[in-house]
Amino acid sequence: KQEVTQIPAALSVPEGENLVLNCSFTDSAIYNLQWFRQDPGKGLTSLLLIQSSQREQTSGRLNASLDKSSGRSTLYIAASQPGDSATYLCAVRHYNDYKLSFGAGTTVTVRA
Amino acid sequence: DAGVTQSPTHLIKTRGQQVTLRCSPKSGHDTVSWYQQALGQGPQFIFQYYEEEERQRGNFPDRFSGHQFPNYSSELNVNALLLGDSALYLCASSLAQGVAKLFFGSGTQLSVL
C-alpha cells in the first residue's frame, strides 16, 4: 500500500522567503506525481504534474522535483507572497492504479 | 470552458438518511473520480467511473455507490448516513487516455447530525 507523507504539517514564513515543501512516498513504482493547492473549505487546484520519467517541472515561481529512487518530491515556491497561504498536497499515482494517494498536506502561512 | 462543477455546495443530513451528490466533469473529460476528505486530512479515493462502469474502488463500504451517465456526469450516493460520513466530498475529472491529469471541483461539504 502506497503511503504518502508530507513534512512539516505546517509552516509560517515572512513574505519574500523561499518555501520548500517535502513529500515522501513508500512505493517508487509511480506513474506520476501531482502537487495541489487547497484553500480552506475549497477544492483542489492542480499546480504541477511530474511524469515518472521526468526529474522536475516548473511553472512561474513554482518548481517541483522528483527523485523516484529515494521516494521523494520537493515543491519550491520562490519569493513567497501572502496569497501563497494555503494547504499544499502531493499525490502519487501508482502504475497499476487509477487512484491518487494523497499526503495530509502542509499548511503554509506567509506573513506580510 | 467550464471546469468541474459539483452540487450542492453544502448539505446537512441526519443519521440514517440517504444523500445524492452530483458532478459534471470538465468539458471533454470522460472519467470521473470521487474522493472523501475529512478535516485536516488528505482526500481518500472512493471510486472511479469510466464508460458508465465503476473501474476502481477504494476502501469504502457498499453504502457508498455511484453512477455515471452517458454525458459523463456522475452521482455519488451514500445510504444509511453515519456521523463519520461528515466530510468534504470532491469530484475530479480526467481523460482516460494519456497523462490523466486530474481536475477537481470545489466539493460538497456534507454534515451529518
Short mmCIF file of C-alpha atoms in Angstrom, two decimals:
data_model
loop_
_atom_site.label_atom_id
_atom_site.label_comp_id
_atom_site.label_asym_id
_atom_site.label_seq_id
_atom_site.Cartn_x
_atom_site.Cartn_y
_atom_site.Cartn_z
CA LYS A 1 0.00 0.00 0.00
CA GLN A 2 1.32 3.41 -1.01
CA GLU A 3 1.97 5.73 1.95
CA VAL A 4 2.49 9.43 1.28
CA THR A 5 3.96 11.68 3.96
CA GLN A 6 4.33 15.44 3.99
CA ILE A 7 6.61 17.16 6.48
CA PRO A 8 6.22 19.65 8.04
CA ALA A 9 2.48 19.71 8.67
CA ALA A 10 2.57 23.49 8.97
CA LEU A 11 4.97 26.27 8.03
CA SER A 12 5.00 30.03 8.67
CA VAL A 13 7.40 32.32 6.82
CA PRO A 14 7.80 36.07 6.24
CA GLU A 15 6.90 37.44 2.84
CA GLY A 16 9.69 37.14 0.29
CA GLU A 17 11.21 33.98 1.74
CA ASN A 18 11.52 30.89 -0.45
CA LEU A 19 9.34 27.92 0.51
CA VAL A 20 10.46 24.28 0.44
CA LEU A 21 7.76 21.65 0.88
CA ASN A 22 8.60 17.97 1.12
CA CYS A 23 6.72 14.85 0.07
CA SER A 24 7.85 11.25 0.50
CA PHE A 25 6.25 8.03 -0.74
CA THR A 26 6.93 4.40 0.03
CA ASP A 27 6.41 2.69 -3.34
CA SER A 28 8.67 4.05 -6.08
CA ALA A 29 6.70 2.38 -8.91
CA ILE A 30 4.73 5.53 -9.59
CA TYR A 31 3.11 6.66 -12.84
CA ASN A 32 3.11 10.34 -11.92
CA LEU A 33 3.05 12.77 -9.00
CA GLN A 34 0.90 15.88 -8.70
CA TRP A 35 1.13 18.89 -6.40
CA PHE A 36 -2.13 20.62 -5.49
CA ARG A 37 -3.11 23.75 -3.64
CA GLN A 38 -6.21 23.88 -1.43
CA ASP A 39 -7.73 26.97 0.15
CA PRO A 40 -9.85 26.45 3.31
CA GLY A 41 -13.07 24.57 2.58
CA LYS A 42 -12.41 24.59 -1.15
CA GLY A 43 -11.48 22.12 -3.85
CA LEU A 44 -8.01 21.31 -5.13
CA THR A 45 -6.15 23.29 -7.76
CA SER A 46 -3.51 21.39 -9.69
CA LEU A 47 -0.14 23.16 -9.62
CA LEU A 48 2.32 20.79 -11.26
CA LEU A 49 2.32 17.23 -12.57
CA ILE A 50 5.56 15.28 -12.95
CA GLN A 51 5.63 12.11 -15.00
CA SER A 52 7.70 9.21 -13.66
CA SER A 53 10.29 9.75 -16.44
CA GLN A 54 10.79 13.42 -15.52
CA ARG A 55 13.03 14.93 -12.85
CA GLU A 56 11.32 18.31 -12.48
CA GLN A 57 8.59 20.64 -13.67
CA THR A 58 8.44 24.42 -13.48
CA SER A 59 5.62 26.93 -13.67
CA GLY A 60 6.34 30.55 -12.84
CA ARG A 61 7.60 30.78 -9.26
CA LEU A 62 6.93 27.07 -8.68
CA ASN A 63 9.36 24.26 -9.25
CA ALA A 64 8.82 20.61 -8.34
CA SER A 65 11.48 17.92 -8.37
CA LEU A 66 11.07 14.17 -8.32
CA ASP A 67 13.53 11.51 -7.14
CA LYS A 68 11.79 8.17 -7.63
CA SER A 69 14.64 6.07 -6.31
CA SER A 70 14.55 7.77 -2.93
CA GLY A 71 10.76 8.21 -2.94
CA ARG A 72 10.85 11.99 -2.62
CA SER A 73 9.46 15.09 -4.25
CA THR A 74 10.06 18.71 -3.31
CA LEU A 75 7.98 21.75 -4.19
CA TYR A 76 9.86 25.06 -4.23
CA ILE A 77 7.97 28.35 -4.20
CA ALA A 78 10.22 31.34 -4.85
CA ALA A 79 9.73 34.76 -3.25
CA SER A 80 6.61 33.83 -1.29
CA GLN A 81 3.63 36.18 -1.11
CA PRO A 82 0.68 36.34 1.34
CA GLY A 83 -1.51 34.99 -1.47
CA ASP A 84 0.53 31.76 -1.36
CA SER A 85 -1.01 30.98 2.05
CA ALA A 86 -2.87 27.68 1.60
CA THR A 87 -2.52 23.95 2.15
CA TYR A 88 -0.30 22.16 -0.35
CA LEU A 89 -0.94 18.50 -1.06
CA CYS A 90 1.09 16.00 -3.00
CA ALA A 91 -0.47 12.92 -4.57
CA VAL A 92 1.01 9.93 -6.35
CA ARG A 93 -0.48 7.55 -8.86
CA HIS A 94 0.89 4.01 -9.00
CA TYR A 95 1.40 2.29 -12.34
CA ASN A 96 -1.31 -0.29 -11.59
CA ASP A 97 -3.77 2.18 -10.14
CA TYR A 98 -6.22 4.75 -11.32
CA LYS A 99 -6.46 6.43 -7.93
CA LEU A 100 -4.31 9.14 -6.39
CA SER A 101 -2.82 8.54 -2.94
CA PHE A 102 -2.57 11.82 -1.05
CA GLY A 103 -0.46 13.11 1.76
CA ALA A 104 -2.14 15.04 4.57
CA GLY A 105 -0.70 18.32 3.28
CA THR A 106 1.48 21.16 4.51
CA THR A 107 -0.36 24.30 5.62
CA VAL A 108 1.61 27.38 4.67
CA THR A 109 1.19 30.86 6.15
CA VAL A 110 3.07 33.73 4.54
CA ARG A 111 3.23 36.75 6.87
CA ALA A 112 3.09 40.22 5.34
CA ASP B 1 -14.58 26.39 -20.70
CA ALA B 2 -16.42 25.24 -17.60
CA GLY B 3 -14.39 23.33 -15.10
CA VAL B 4 -15.66 20.58 -12.84
CA THR B 5 -18.93 21.57 -11.19
CA GLN B 6 -20.45 19.97 -8.11
CA SER B 7 -23.82 20.36 -6.45
CA PRO B 8 -24.94 21.10 -3.87
CA THR B 9 -22.12 23.06 -2.21
CA HIS B 10 -23.35 22.34 1.31
CA LEU B 11 -25.70 19.74 2.72
CA ILE B 12 -26.95 18.89 6.20
CA LYS B 13 -28.46 15.47 6.88
CA THR B 14 -29.30 13.36 9.90
CA ARG B 15 -28.05 9.89 10.73
CA GLY B 16 -29.70 7.12 8.74
CA GLN B 17 -30.71 9.34 5.84
CA GLN B 18 -29.56 8.98 2.27
CA VAL B 19 -27.78 11.60 0.16
CA THR B 20 -27.00 12.13 -3.53
CA LEU B 21 -24.17 14.35 -4.70
CA ARG B 22 -23.73 15.41 -8.32
CA CYS B 23 -20.77 16.19 -10.55
CA SER B 24 -20.34 17.48 -14.08
CA PRO B 25 -16.86 16.89 -15.49
CA LYS B 26 -14.68 19.38 -17.28
CA SER B 27 -15.62 19.71 -20.93
CA GLY B 28 -14.04 16.92 -22.98
CA HIS B 29 -13.30 14.67 -19.99
CA ASP B 30 -14.69 11.14 -19.87
CA THR B 31 -13.59 9.86 -16.46
CA VAL B 32 -14.91 10.86 -13.04
CA SER B 33 -13.40 10.06 -9.64
CA TRP B 34 -14.82 10.71 -6.19
CA TYR B 35 -12.81 11.46 -3.04
CA GLN B 36 -13.72 11.98 0.60
CA GLN B 37 -11.72 14.49 2.62
CA ALA B 38 -12.08 14.60 6.38
CA LEU B 39 -10.99 17.74 8.20
CA GLY B 40 -7.22 18.05 8.37
CA GLN B 41 -6.58 15.01 6.19
CA GLY B 42 -5.76 14.33 2.57
CA PRO B 43 -8.52 13.14 0.23
CA GLN B 44 -9.29 9.41 0.22
CA PHE B 45 -10.27 7.67 -3.03
CA ILE B 46 -13.84 6.35 -3.12
CA PHE B 47 -14.20 5.15 -6.72
CA GLN B 48 -13.68 6.00 -10.37
CA TYR B 49 -16.16 5.75 -13.24
CA TYR B 50 -15.33 5.33 -16.91
CA GLU B 51 -17.71 4.34 -19.72
CA GLU B 52 -20.54 4.23 -17.17
CA GLU B 53 -18.79 1.47 -15.21
CA GLU B 54 -17.03 1.53 -11.85
CA ARG B 55 -13.42 0.99 -12.89
CA GLN B 56 -11.77 1.01 -9.46
CA ARG B 57 -13.00 1.24 -5.90
CA GLY B 58 -11.27 2.34 -2.74
CA ASN B 59 -11.74 1.02 0.77
CA PHE B 60 -15.29 2.25 1.33
CA PRO B 61 -18.36 0.22 2.35
CA ASP B 62 -21.19 -0.67 -0.01
CA ARG B 63 -23.23 2.19 1.46
CA PHE B 64 -21.25 4.31 -1.00
CA SER B 65 -22.40 3.82 -4.57
CA GLY B 66 -22.20 5.78 -7.76
CA HIS B 67 -23.31 6.17 -11.29
CA GLN B 68 -22.02 7.71 -14.47
CA PHE B 69 -24.39 8.90 -17.17
CA PRO B 70 -23.90 8.86 -20.96
CA ASN B 71 -22.96 12.57 -20.86
CA TYR B 72 -20.13 11.62 -18.42
CA SER B 73 -21.71 13.36 -15.43
CA SER B 74 -21.78 11.37 -12.22
CA GLU B 75 -23.60 10.89 -8.94
CA LEU B 76 -22.36 9.70 -5.58
CA ASN B 77 -24.96 8.11 -3.30
CA VAL B 78 -24.46 7.40 0.36
CA ASN B 79 -27.06 5.36 2.26
CA ALA B 80 -27.62 4.99 5.99
CA LEU B 81 -25.53 8.03 6.84
CA LEU B 82 -23.23 7.90 9.86
CA LEU B 83 -21.75 10.80 11.80
CA GLY B 84 -18.37 9.77 10.42
CA ASP B 85 -19.53 10.44 6.87
CA SER B 86 -19.30 14.16 7.57
CA ALA B 87 -16.62 15.40 5.18
CA LEU B 88 -15.85 17.35 2.04
CA TYR B 89 -16.70 15.24 -1.00
CA LEU B 90 -14.61 16.04 -4.03
CA CYS B 91 -15.22 15.09 -7.62
CA ALA B 92 -12.37 15.01 -10.12
CA SER B 93 -12.43 14.54 -13.87
CA SER B 94 -9.78 13.45 -16.34
CA LEU B 95 -9.22 11.87 -19.70
CA ALA B 96 -8.93 8.09 -19.72
CA GLN B 97 -6.02 8.24 -22.16
CA GLY B 98 -2.67 9.94 -21.74
CA VAL B 99 -1.33 11.62 -18.62
CA ALA B 100 -4.74 11.61 -16.94
CA LYS B 101 -4.17 14.85 -15.04
CA LEU B 102 -6.99 15.34 -12.54
CA PHE B 103 -9.07 18.47 -12.27
CA PHE B 104 -11.11 18.87 -9.09
CA GLY B 105 -14.38 20.59 -8.35
CA SER B 106 -14.99 22.81 -5.33
CA GLY B 107 -16.59 19.99 -3.41
CA THR B 108 -19.75 19.32 -1.43
CA GLN B 109 -19.50 19.85 2.32
CA LEU B 110 -21.68 17.19 3.96
CA SER B 111 -22.60 17.47 7.64
CA VAL B 112 -24.34 14.54 9.32
CA LEU B 113 -26.06 15.38 12.61
#
